[in-house]
Amino acid sequence: MKIIRYLDRAGQAHFASEQPDGSALVIAGDIFGAHRVTAERAEVAKLLAPVVPAQMVCIGLNYRKHAAETGSKIPAHPVVFFKNIASLQNPGDPILLPTHLASGQVDYECELVVVIGKTCKNVSRARALDYVLGYTCGNDVSARDWQRDWGGSQWCRGKSFDTFGPLGPRLVTRDEIPNPNALKISTRVSGELLQDWNTDDMIFDVPTLIEFLSGSTTLPAGTVIFTGTPHGVGLSYNPPRWLRAGDTVTVAVEKIGELTNPVALET
Ligand code: ZN
């Protein structure tokens, strides 16, 4: 199933199931619990990020060539950090370049995002995908100056500004993506293809990440896991390709779709 979240004309949020004819049918109930697809057509006034995350867990340096382009060693264990859930942004809404706590080095990162469907802990690699509700596209927007130079060696400051967590445009349930580590993934900025790779290059694949992240640690339903980005981030270009006001960023993941956001200055 392909699930969207949206506002209707009265400003109420709902989930709906996208249909092959382009329409969507309202889902009654909770997508993390009992729910059913009704016969009522969704009147989508505005598309929202497909889930409100319980937490945003992120993996750094999880593609071989990306680790190399940042001058980092292949990590022995997954590199874990958290993004502020308040950085969530909807498809189509702007990524705002920070001006008050200013950054001149805002970068894009296309990522496959896993949505945990059932609360879990100490899950084996073999059973890990049983706990996945589905997958969506994410952009782990990153202010490199705050990440690298001014964040006291912690990444969360540079990755947690408002609007730095676009998700969407839809959640595709796991039955439609039996192998999450065989998907083309890319980023285009204002039409230029800057990242173009495949999730089969992950150092730690999705089941391994779930086993690791759930080790001695409860992952609540609604946890979203940003699984890392391939090479080709703006930082790696010479000169660097930082995001500029007026740009449009599109993250695409095969079988899921395209997540597009314009870029503007924070006012
Ligand atoms: Zn990332």
mmCIF file of C-alpha atoms and ligand atoms in Angstrom:
data_model
loop_
_atom_site.group_PDB
_atom_site.id
_atom_site.type_symbol
_atom_site.label_atom_id
_atom_site.label_comp_id
_atom_site.label_asym_id
_atom_site.label_seq_id
_atom_site.Cartn_x
_atom_site.Cartn_y
_atom_site.Cartn_z
ATOM 1 C CA MET A 1 0.000 0.000 0.000
ATOM 2 C CA LYS A 2 1.045 3.573 -0.682
ATOM 3 C CA ILE A 3 0.071 5.808 2.235
ATOM 4 C CA ILE A 4 -0.094 9.601 2.265
ATOM 5 C CA ARG A 5 -0.942 12.013 5.063
ATOM 6 C CA TYR A 6 -2.726 15.204 4.160
ATOM 7 C CA LEU A 7 -4.880 18.102 5.289
ATOM 8 C CA ASP A 8 -8.435 18.337 4.029
ATOM 9 C CA ARG A 9 -10.077 21.685 3.261
ATOM 10 C CA ALA A 10 -11.131 22.075 6.889
ATOM 11 C CA GLY A 11 -7.503 21.719 7.998
ATOM 12 C CA GLN A 12 -7.942 18.234 9.472
ATOM 13 C CA ALA A 13 -5.130 15.705 9.020
ATOM 14 C CA HIS A 14 -5.893 12.234 7.655
ATOM 15 C CA PHE A 15 -4.158 9.236 6.161
ATOM 16 C CA ALA A 16 -5.174 7.877 2.767
ATOM 17 C CA SER A 17 -4.248 5.011 0.476
ATOM 18 C CA GLU A 18 -3.171 6.009 -3.028
ATOM 19 C CA GLN A 19 -4.937 4.128 -5.798
ATOM 20 C CA PRO A 20 -3.652 3.163 -9.260
ATOM 21 C CA ASP A 21 -5.997 5.712 -10.892
ATOM 22 C CA GLY A 22 -4.354 8.579 -9.014
ATOM 23 C CA SER A 23 -7.104 9.039 -6.448
ATOM 24 C CA ALA A 24 -6.691 8.269 -2.753
ATOM 25 C CA LEU A 25 -9.081 6.620 -0.311
ATOM 26 C CA VAL A 26 -9.338 7.715 3.320
ATOM 27 C CA ILE A 27 -7.860 5.329 5.893
ATOM 28 C CA ALA A 28 -9.885 4.963 9.094
ATOM 29 C CA GLY A 29 -7.982 4.166 12.285
ATOM 30 C CA ASP A 30 -4.322 4.286 13.170
ATOM 31 C CA ILE A 31 -1.777 3.151 10.575
ATOM 32 C CA PHE A 32 0.362 1.833 13.470
ATOM 33 C CA GLY A 33 -2.589 -0.211 14.798
ATOM 34 C CA ALA A 34 -6.013 -1.301 13.564
ATOM 35 C CA HIS A 35 -6.976 0.493 10.380
ATOM 36 C CA ARG A 36 -8.878 -0.019 7.148
ATOM 37 C CA VAL A 37 -9.165 1.667 3.790
ATOM 38 C CA THR A 38 -12.651 3.149 3.364
ATOM 39 C CA ALA A 39 -14.534 3.901 0.134
ATOM 40 C CA GLU A 40 -14.353 7.641 0.818
ATOM 41 C CA ARG A 41 -12.215 9.619 -1.609
ATOM 42 C CA ALA A 42 -9.602 11.831 0.000
ATOM 43 C CA GLU A 43 -9.841 15.554 -0.768
ATOM 44 C CA VAL A 44 -6.216 16.534 -0.468
ATOM 45 C CA ALA A 45 -5.815 20.265 0.187
ATOM 46 C CA LYS A 46 -2.193 19.898 1.279
ATOM 47 C CA LEU A 47 0.234 16.985 1.402
ATOM 48 C CA LEU A 48 2.001 16.396 4.736
ATOM 49 C CA ALA A 49 5.032 14.331 5.683
ATOM 50 C CA PRO A 50 3.664 10.751 5.717
ATOM 51 C CA VAL A 51 4.292 10.218 9.439
ATOM 52 C CA VAL A 52 4.863 12.311 12.543
ATOM 53 C CA PRO A 53 8.010 10.615 13.825
ATOM 54 C CA ALA A 54 8.242 9.315 17.382
ATOM 55 C CA GLN A 55 11.955 9.967 16.981
ATOM 56 C CA MET A 56 14.371 10.540 14.120
ATOM 57 C CA VAL A 57 17.335 8.190 14.398
ATOM 58 C CA CYS A 58 20.030 8.759 11.801
ATOM 59 C CA ILE A 59 23.022 6.808 10.558
ATOM 60 C CA GLY A 60 26.130 8.617 9.391
ATOM 61 C CA LEU A 61 28.773 7.377 6.950
ATOM 62 C CA ASN A 62 26.788 4.327 5.824
ATOM 63 C CA TYR A 63 27.859 4.233 2.166
ATOM 64 C CA ARG A 64 31.405 3.297 1.213
ATOM 65 C CA LYS A 65 32.112 6.063 -1.301
ATOM 66 C CA HIS A 66 30.478 8.712 0.915
ATOM 67 C CA ALA A 67 32.712 7.725 3.852
ATOM 68 C CA ALA A 68 35.685 8.094 1.504
ATOM 69 C CA GLU A 69 34.637 11.527 0.176
ATOM 70 C CA THR A 70 34.411 12.897 3.720
ATOM 71 C CA GLY A 71 37.861 11.503 4.545
ATOM 72 C CA SER A 72 36.389 9.124 7.152
ATOM 73 C CA LYS A 73 37.311 5.505 7.846
ATOM 74 C CA ILE A 74 34.734 2.744 7.349
ATOM 75 C CA PRO A 75 33.140 2.613 10.835
ATOM 76 C CA ALA A 76 33.267 -0.589 12.891
ATOM 77 C CA HIS A 77 29.699 -0.010 14.162
ATOM 78 C CA PRO A 78 26.892 2.111 12.698
ATOM 79 C CA VAL A 79 27.427 5.812 13.503
ATOM 80 C CA VAL A 80 24.251 6.968 15.279
ATOM 81 C CA PHE A 81 22.940 10.482 15.806
ATOM 82 C CA PHE A 82 19.530 12.041 16.342
ATOM 83 C CA LYS A 83 17.764 14.743 14.409
ATOM 84 C CA ASN A 84 15.325 17.005 16.240
ATOM 85 C CA ILE A 85 11.805 15.758 15.384
ATOM 86 C CA ALA A 86 10.737 19.408 15.150
ATOM 87 C CA SER A 87 12.905 19.669 12.009
ATOM 88 C CA LEU A 88 10.252 17.624 10.143
ATOM 89 C CA GLN A 89 9.191 19.239 6.871
ATOM 90 C CA ASN A 90 6.411 18.395 4.424
ATOM 91 C CA PRO A 91 6.891 17.618 0.739
ATOM 92 C CA GLY A 92 6.709 20.858 -1.237
ATOM 93 C CA ASP A 93 7.373 23.132 1.735
ATOM 94 C CA PRO A 94 10.633 25.082 1.830
ATOM 95 C CA ILE A 95 13.986 24.163 3.311
ATOM 96 C CA LEU A 96 14.943 27.380 5.105
ATOM 97 C CA LEU A 97 18.598 28.443 5.122
ATOM 98 C CA PRO A 98 19.274 29.625 8.702
ATOM 99 C CA THR A 99 19.990 33.364 8.931
ATOM 100 C CA HIS A 100 19.688 34.097 12.664
ATOM 101 C CA LEU A 101 22.042 31.305 13.724
ATOM 102 C CA ALA A 102 23.502 31.643 10.265
ATOM 103 C CA SER A 103 25.026 28.960 8.085
ATOM 104 C CA GLY A 104 26.713 29.415 4.729
ATOM 105 C CA GLN A 105 27.127 25.676 4.113
ATOM 106 C CA VAL A 106 23.704 24.038 3.929
ATOM 107 C CA ASP A 107 23.885 20.662 2.177
ATOM 108 C CA TYR A 108 21.473 17.966 0.948
ATOM 109 C CA GLU A 109 21.558 14.211 1.671
ATOM 110 C CA CYS A 110 19.183 11.802 -0.075
ATOM 111 C CA GLU A 111 18.257 8.928 2.223
ATOM 112 C CA LEU A 112 16.087 5.841 2.339
ATOM 113 C CA VAL A 113 14.012 6.228 5.515
ATOM 114 C CA VAL A 114 12.656 3.219 7.408
ATOM 115 C CA VAL A 115 9.446 3.640 9.425
ATOM 116 C CA ILE A 116 9.177 1.238 12.392
ATOM 117 C CA GLY A 117 5.627 -0.083 12.648
ATOM 118 C CA LYS A 118 5.733 -2.101 15.874
ATOM 119 C CA THR A 119 7.553 -1.192 19.068
ATOM 120 C CA CYS A 120 10.547 -3.494 19.356
ATOM 121 C CA LYS A 121 13.721 -4.227 21.315
ATOM 122 C CA ASN A 122 16.590 -6.692 20.842
ATOM 123 C CA VAL A 123 15.376 -7.747 17.407
ATOM 124 C CA SER A 124 17.442 -10.258 15.457
ATOM 125 C CA ARG A 125 18.645 -9.402 11.986
ATOM 126 C CA ALA A 126 16.548 -12.293 10.622
ATOM 127 C CA ARG A 127 13.312 -10.887 12.114
ATOM 128 C CA ALA A 128 14.130 -7.193 11.729
ATOM 129 C CA LEU A 129 11.973 -6.419 8.691
ATOM 130 C CA ASP A 130 8.889 -7.842 10.490
ATOM 131 C CA TYR A 131 8.879 -4.631 12.553
ATOM 132 C CA VAL A 132 8.976 -2.280 9.570
ATOM 133 C CA LEU A 133 5.764 -0.568 8.494
ATOM 134 C CA GLY A 134 7.323 0.794 5.329
ATOM 135 C CA TYR A 135 9.711 3.166 3.673
ATOM 136 C CA THR A 136 9.800 6.780 2.542
ATOM 137 C CA CYS A 137 12.304 9.293 1.154
ATOM 138 C CA GLY A 138 14.187 11.678 3.416
ATOM 139 C CA ASN A 139 16.515 14.617 3.004
ATOM 140 C CA ASP A 140 18.972 14.851 5.913
ATOM 141 C CA VAL A 141 19.626 18.552 5.391
ATOM 142 C CA SER A 142 22.908 19.463 7.078
ATOM 143 C CA ALA A 143 24.623 22.769 7.880
ATOM 144 C CA ARG A 144 28.220 21.587 7.473
ATOM 145 C CA ASP A 145 29.770 24.540 9.310
ATOM 146 C CA TRP A 146 27.652 23.811 12.413
ATOM 147 C CA GLN A 147 28.140 20.055 11.966
ATOM 148 C CA ARG A 148 31.912 20.167 11.587
ATOM 149 C CA ASP A 149 33.308 23.332 13.125
ATOM 150 C CA TRP A 150 30.914 24.893 15.605
ATOM 151 C CA GLY A 151 28.990 21.950 17.058
ATOM 152 C CA GLY A 152 31.535 20.788 19.625
ATOM 153 C CA SER A 153 32.077 17.594 17.587
ATOM 154 C CA GLN A 154 28.358 16.733 17.883
ATOM 155 C CA TRP A 155 26.375 16.586 14.640
ATOM 156 C CA CYS A 156 22.919 17.293 16.046
ATOM 157 C CA ARG A 157 23.197 21.113 15.968
ATOM 158 C CA GLY A 158 23.993 21.220 12.252
ATOM 159 C CA LYS A 159 21.280 18.704 11.353
ATOM 160 C CA SER A 160 18.391 19.948 13.469
ATOM 161 C CA PHE A 161 17.443 23.431 12.284
ATOM 162 C CA ASP A 162 13.771 23.991 11.454
ATOM 163 C CA THR A 163 12.800 22.428 8.076
ATOM 164 C CA PHE A 164 15.974 20.261 7.941
ATOM 165 C CA GLY A 165 13.985 16.990 7.976
ATOM 166 C CA PRO A 166 11.827 16.694 4.841
ATOM 167 C CA LEU A 167 10.037 13.330 4.544
ATOM 168 C CA GLY A 168 7.744 11.962 1.848
ATOM 169 C CA PRO A 169 5.950 12.132 -0.428
ATOM 170 C CA ARG A 170 4.451 8.785 0.594
ATOM 171 C CA LEU A 171 5.072 5.756 2.767
ATOM 172 C CA VAL A 172 5.279 2.508 0.795
ATOM 173 C CA THR A 173 4.520 -0.538 2.939
ATOM 174 C CA ARG A 174 7.174 -3.219 3.244
ATOM 175 C CA ASP A 175 5.271 -5.845 1.219
ATOM 176 C CA GLU A 176 5.923 -3.702 -1.882
ATOM 177 C CA ILE A 177 9.662 -3.439 -1.142
ATOM 178 C CA PRO A 178 10.863 -6.893 -0.101
ATOM 179 C CA ASN A 179 14.527 -5.854 -0.366
ATOM 180 C CA PRO A 180 15.219 -2.263 0.789
ATOM 181 C CA ASN A 181 18.874 -2.697 -0.173
ATOM 182 C CA ALA A 182 18.281 -2.814 -3.935
ATOM 183 C CA LEU A 183 16.854 0.641 -4.687
ATOM 184 C CA LYS A 184 18.196 3.416 -6.866
ATOM 185 C CA ILE A 185 18.597 6.642 -4.882
ATOM 186 C CA SER A 186 19.403 10.119 -6.151
ATOM 187 C CA THR A 187 19.366 13.881 -5.569
ATOM 188 C CA ARG A 188 18.795 16.584 -8.144
ATOM 189 C CA VAL A 189 19.352 20.219 -7.241
ATOM 190 C CA SER A 190 17.673 22.668 -9.613
ATOM 191 C CA GLY A 191 17.683 19.941 -12.268
ATOM 192 C CA GLU A 192 21.303 18.874 -11.869
ATOM 193 C CA LEU A 193 21.897 15.243 -10.873
ATOM 194 C CA LEU A 194 24.357 15.370 -7.950
ATOM 195 C CA GLN A 195 23.844 12.039 -6.155
ATOM 196 C CA ASP A 196 23.027 8.883 -8.124
ATOM 197 C CA TRP A 197 23.624 5.532 -6.481
ATOM 198 C CA ASN A 198 21.956 2.421 -5.034
ATOM 199 C CA THR A 199 21.040 1.328 -1.503
ATOM 200 C CA ASP A 200 22.912 -1.920 -2.185
ATOM 201 C CA ASP A 201 26.108 -0.010 -1.285
ATOM 202 C CA MET A 202 25.165 0.464 2.397
ATOM 203 C CA ILE A 203 27.912 -0.638 4.770
ATOM 204 C CA PHE A 204 25.251 -1.760 7.299
ATOM 205 C CA ASP A 205 22.065 -2.903 5.556
ATOM 206 C CA VAL A 206 18.561 -2.210 6.877
ATOM 207 C CA PRO A 207 18.138 -5.465 8.892
ATOM 208 C CA THR A 208 21.583 -4.960 10.453
ATOM 209 C CA LEU A 209 20.696 -1.376 11.396
ATOM 210 C CA ILE A 210 17.436 -2.455 13.089
ATOM 211 C CA GLU A 211 19.229 -5.221 15.002
ATOM 212 C CA PHE A 212 21.882 -2.739 16.139
ATOM 213 C CA LEU A 213 19.562 0.174 16.961
ATOM 214 C CA SER A 214 17.141 -2.045 18.917
ATOM 215 C CA GLY A 215 19.961 -3.606 20.944
ATOM 216 C CA SER A 216 19.179 -2.927 24.632
ATOM 217 C CA THR A 217 17.123 0.008 23.289
ATOM 218 C CA THR A 218 13.375 0.216 22.692
ATOM 219 C CA LEU A 219 12.439 1.510 19.244
ATOM 220 C CA PRO A 220 8.891 2.855 19.588
ATOM 221 C CA ALA A 221 6.421 2.462 16.723
ATOM 222 C CA GLY A 222 6.752 5.593 14.617
ATOM 223 C CA THR A 223 10.528 5.700 14.896
ATOM 224 C CA VAL A 224 11.992 6.786 11.583
ATOM 225 C CA ILE A 225 15.516 5.721 10.667
ATOM 226 C CA PHE A 226 17.494 7.811 8.190
ATOM 227 C CA THR A 227 19.826 5.154 6.784
ATOM 228 C CA GLY A 228 22.652 7.343 5.477
ATOM 229 C CA THR A 229 23.485 9.038 2.214
ATOM 230 C CA PRO A 230 25.626 7.995 -0.755
ATOM 231 C CA HIS A 231 28.507 10.037 -2.170
ATOM 232 C CA GLY A 232 27.913 13.249 -4.087
ATOM 233 C CA VAL A 233 26.844 15.581 -1.284
ATOM 234 C CA GLY A 234 27.460 19.287 -1.954
ATOM 235 C CA LEU A 235 30.493 19.198 0.344
ATOM 236 C CA SER A 236 32.285 16.837 -2.045
ATOM 237 C CA TYR A 237 32.193 19.138 -5.086
ATOM 238 C CA ASN A 238 34.908 21.635 -5.945
ATOM 239 C CA PRO A 239 33.758 24.279 -5.354
ATOM 240 C CA PRO A 240 31.187 22.901 -2.876
ATOM 241 C CA ARG A 241 27.593 22.959 -4.087
ATOM 242 C CA TRP A 242 25.830 24.507 -1.079
ATOM 243 C CA LEU A 243 22.082 25.056 -1.288
ATOM 244 C CA ARG A 244 21.028 28.539 -2.345
ATOM 245 C CA ALA A 245 17.755 30.414 -2.022
ATOM 246 C CA GLY A 246 15.780 29.703 -5.180
ATOM 247 C CA ASP A 247 17.082 26.133 -5.584
ATOM 248 C CA THR A 248 14.744 23.146 -5.768
ATOM 249 C CA VAL A 249 15.928 19.856 -4.231
ATOM 250 C CA THR A 250 14.466 16.520 -5.319
ATOM 251 C CA VAL A 251 15.314 13.277 -3.525
ATOM 252 C CA ALA A 252 14.185 10.184 -5.439
ATOM 253 C CA VAL A 253 14.117 6.575 -4.230
ATOM 254 C CA GLU A 254 13.064 3.782 -6.564
ATOM 255 C CA LYS A 255 9.602 2.295 -5.800
ATOM 256 C CA ILE A 256 8.817 5.217 -3.446
ATOM 257 C CA GLY A 257 8.853 8.392 -5.534
ATOM 258 C CA GLU A 258 10.209 11.922 -5.397
ATOM 259 C CA LEU A 259 10.440 14.290 -2.451
ATOM 260 C CA THR A 260 10.788 17.875 -3.707
ATOM 261 C CA ASN A 261 11.390 21.000 -1.631
ATOM 262 C CA PRO A 262 12.220 24.557 -2.665
ATOM 263 C CA VAL A 263 14.989 26.398 -0.804
ATOM 264 C CA ALA A 264 14.475 29.834 0.736
ATOM 265 C CA LEU A 265 16.112 32.091 3.314
ATOM 266 C CA GLU A 266 14.805 32.063 6.871
ATOM 267 C CA THR A 267 13.147 35.402 7.510
HETATM 268 ZN ZN ZN B 1 22.510 11.693 6.675
#
